[in-house]
Amino acid sequence: MNLKVTATITYALFVFMGGLIGYLKSASYPSLVMGTLFSISLLFCSFAIHKKSVLGHVLTLVLTSFLLFFFGFRFFQKPAFMPAGLMVI
């Protein structure tokens, strides 16, 4: 398994854990659902990257950029480190 696939799988697991923590900490169903959907999408991307598909690379870039901009915007709105600051990092 190459580094890109491993990094994408690791990021998918972190996104899922973030959604799960958001649900457990504040009973946020949207956090759980979106964390699960994004992590499943990223796992699909890692499979596509493993199969040498350009779509996997592009979709990973789109999903990661969306999460970066979404949580970056939330971090600058309310500069609390959790969860937005952690997701931006």
C-alpha positions as protocol buffer text, in pm:
chain_id: "A"
residue {
  index: 1
  type: MET
  ca { x: 0 y: 0 z: 0 }
}
residue {
  index: 2
  type: ASN
  ca { x: 145 y: 337 z: -95 }
}
residue {
  index: 3
  type: LEU
  ca { x: 164 y: 653 z: 114 }
}
residue {
  index: 4
  type: LYS
  ca { x: -128 y: 829 z: -58 }
}
residue {
  index: 5
  type: VAL
  ca { x: -365 y: 542 z: 15 }
}
residue {
  index: 6
  type: THR
  ca { x: -248 y: 515 z: 376 }
}
residue {
  index: 7
  type: ALA
  ca { x: -279 y: 890 z: 431 }
}
residue {
  index: 8
  type: THR
  ca { x: -631 y: 895 z: 285 }
}
residue {
  index: 9
  type: ILE
  ca { x: -745 y: 602 z: 500 }
}
residue {
  index: 10
  type: THR
  ca { x: -593 y: 764 z: 809 }
}
residue {
  index: 11
  type: TYR
  ca { x: -765 y: 1095 z: 734 }
}
residue {
  index: 12
  type: ALA
  ca { x: -1096 y: 911 z: 679 }
}
residue {
  index: 13
  type: LEU
  ca { x: -1062 y: 750 z: 1021 }
}
residue {
  index: 14
  type: PHE
  ca { x: -986 y: 1087 z: 1183 }
}
residue {
  index: 15
  type: VAL
  ca { x: -1291 y: 1242 z: 1015 }
}
residue {
  index: 16
  type: PHE
  ca { x: -1510 y: 957 z: 1139 }
}
residue {
  index: 17
  type: MET
  ca { x: -1371 y: 982 z: 1491 }
}
residue {
  index: 18
  type: GLY
  ca { x: -1432 y: 1358 z: 1485 }
}
residue {
  index: 19
  type: GLY
  ca { x: -1795 y: 1305 z: 1390 }
}
residue {
  index: 20
  type: LEU
  ca { x: -1833 y: 1041 z: 1658 }
}
residue {
  index: 21
  type: ILE
  ca { x: -1676 y: 1265 z: 1922 }
}
residue {
  index: 22
  type: GLY
  ca { x: -1906 y: 1550 z: 1815 }
}
residue {
  index: 23
  type: TYR
  ca { x: -2203 y: 1320 z: 1857 }
}
residue {
  index: 24
  type: LEU
  ca { x: -2093 y: 1184 z: 2195 }
}
residue {
  index: 25
  type: LYS
  ca { x: -1994 y: 1525 z: 2332 }
}
residue {
  index: 26
  type: SER
  ca { x: -2298 y: 1728 z: 2228 }
}
residue {
  index: 27
  type: ALA
  ca { x: -2548 y: 1472 z: 2086 }
}
residue {
  index: 28
  type: SER
  ca { x: -2503 y: 1624 z: 1739 }
}
residue {
  index: 29
  type: TYR
  ca { x: -2661 y: 1392 z: 1484 }
}
residue {
  index: 30
  type: PRO
  ca { x: -2543 y: 1609 z: 1191 }
}
residue {
  index: 31
  type: SER
  ca { x: -2185 y: 1569 z: 1314 }
}
residue {
  index: 32
  type: LEU
  ca { x: -2220 y: 1191 z: 1323 }
}
residue {
  index: 33
  type: VAL
  ca { x: -2392 y: 1168 z: 984 }
}
residue {
  index: 34
  type: MET
  ca { x: -2156 y: 1404 z: 803 }
}
residue {
  index: 35
  type: GLY
  ca { x: -1850 y: 1248 z: 966 }
}
residue {
  index: 36
  type: THR
  ca { x: -1968 y: 907 z: 853 }
}
residue {
  index: 37
  type: LEU
  ca { x: -2054 y: 1020 z: 498 }
}
residue {
  index: 38
  type: PHE
  ca { x: -1725 y: 1203 z: 451 }
}
residue {
  index: 39
  type: SER
  ca { x: -1524 y: 913 z: 590 }
}
residue {
  index: 40
  type: ILE
  ca { x: -1700 y: 662 z: 364 }
}
residue {
  index: 41
  type: SER
  ca { x: -1637 y: 893 z: 68 }
}
residue {
  index: 42
  type: LEU
  ca { x: -1270 y: 921 z: 160 }
}
residue {
  index: 43
  type: LEU
  ca { x: -1243 y: 543 z: 195 }
}
residue {
  index: 44
  type: PHE
  ca { x: -1391 y: 512 z: -154 }
}
residue {
  index: 45
  type: CYS
  ca { x: -1129 y: 761 z: -272 }
}
residue {
  index: 46
  type: SER
  ca { x: -848 y: 559 z: -115 }
}
residue {
  index: 47
  type: PHE
  ca { x: -972 y: 250 z: -299 }
}
residue {
  index: 48
  type: ALA
  ca { x: -983 y: 450 z: -625 }
}
residue {
  index: 49
  type: ILE
  ca { x: -631 y: 584 z: -564 }
}
residue {
  index: 50
  type: HIS
  ca { x: -512 y: 228 z: -502 }
}
residue {
  index: 51
  type: LYS
  ca { x: -662 y: 131 z: -840 }
}
residue {
  index: 52
  type: LYS
  ca { x: -472 y: 423 z: -1004 }
}
residue {
  index: 53
  type: SER
  ca { x: -786 y: 623 z: -1083 }
}
residue {
  index: 54
  type: VAL
  ca { x: -758 y: 996 z: -1140 }
}
residue {
  index: 55
  type: LEU
  ca { x: -1110 y: 1033 z: -1001 }
}
residue {
  index: 56
  type: GLY
  ca { x: -985 y: 918 z: -660 }
}
residue {
  index: 57
  type: HIS
  ca { x: -721 y: 1190 z: -651 }
}
residue {
  index: 58
  type: VAL
  ca { x: -959 y: 1462 z: -767 }
}
residue {
  index: 59
  type: LEU
  ca { x: -1240 y: 1362 z: -531 }
}
residue {
  index: 60
  type: THR
  ca { x: -998 y: 1342 z: -237 }
}
residue {
  index: 61
  type: LEU
  ca { x: -876 y: 1693 z: -318 }
}
residue {
  index: 62
  type: VAL
  ca { x: -1234 y: 1823 z: -343 }
}
residue {
  index: 63
  type: LEU
  ca { x: -1348 y: 1662 z: -16 }
}
residue {
  index: 64
  type: THR
  ca { x: -1038 y: 1768 z: 176 }
}
residue {
  index: 65
  type: SER
  ca { x: -1059 y: 2123 z: 40 }
}
residue {
  index: 66
  type: PHE
  ca { x: -1425 y: 2147 z: 134 }
}
residue {
  index: 67
  type: LEU
  ca { x: -1352 y: 2035 z: 490 }
}
residue {
  index: 68
  type: LEU
  ca { x: -1057 y: 2275 z: 514 }
}
residue {
  index: 69
  type: PHE
  ca { x: -1262 y: 2575 z: 397 }
}
residue {
  index: 70
  type: PHE
  ca { x: -1568 y: 2482 z: 603 }
}
residue {
  index: 71
  type: PHE
  ca { x: -1380 y: 2438 z: 929 }
}
residue {
  index: 72
  type: GLY
  ca { x: -1145 y: 2727 z: 851 }
}
residue {
  index: 73
  type: PHE
  ca { x: -1445 y: 2957 z: 809 }
}
residue {
  index: 74
  type: ARG
  ca { x: -1593 y: 2830 z: 1135 }
}
residue {
  index: 75
  type: PHE
  ca { x: -1261 y: 2875 z: 1313 }
}
residue {
  index: 76
  type: PHE
  ca { x: -1235 y: 3239 z: 1205 }
}
residue {
  index: 77
  type: GLN
  ca { x: -1597 y: 3303 z: 1302 }
}
residue {
  index: 78
  type: LYS
  ca { x: -1548 y: 3170 z: 1653 }
}
residue {
  index: 79
  type: PRO
  ca { x: -1180 y: 3118 z: 1735 }
}
residue {
  index: 80
  type: ALA
  ca { x: -1228 y: 2819 z: 1964 }
}
residue {
  index: 81
  type: PHE
  ca { x: -980 y: 2542 z: 1895 }
}
residue {
  index: 82
  type: MET
  ca { x: -1227 y: 2254 z: 1914 }
}
residue {
  index: 83
  type: PRO
  ca { x: -1345 y: 2126 z: 1672 }
}
residue {
  index: 84
  type: ALA
  ca { x: -1269 y: 2369 z: 1391 }
}
residue {
  index: 85
  type: GLY
  ca { x: -905 y: 2437 z: 1479 }
}
residue {
  index: 86
  type: LEU
  ca { x: -824 y: 2070 z: 1504 }
}
residue {
  index: 87
  type: MET
  ca { x: -988 y: 1994 z: 1170 }
}
residue {
  index: 88
  type: VAL
  ca { x: -800 y: 2276 z: 997 }
}
residue {
  index: 89
  type: ILE
  ca { x: -471 y: 2133 z: 1122 }
}
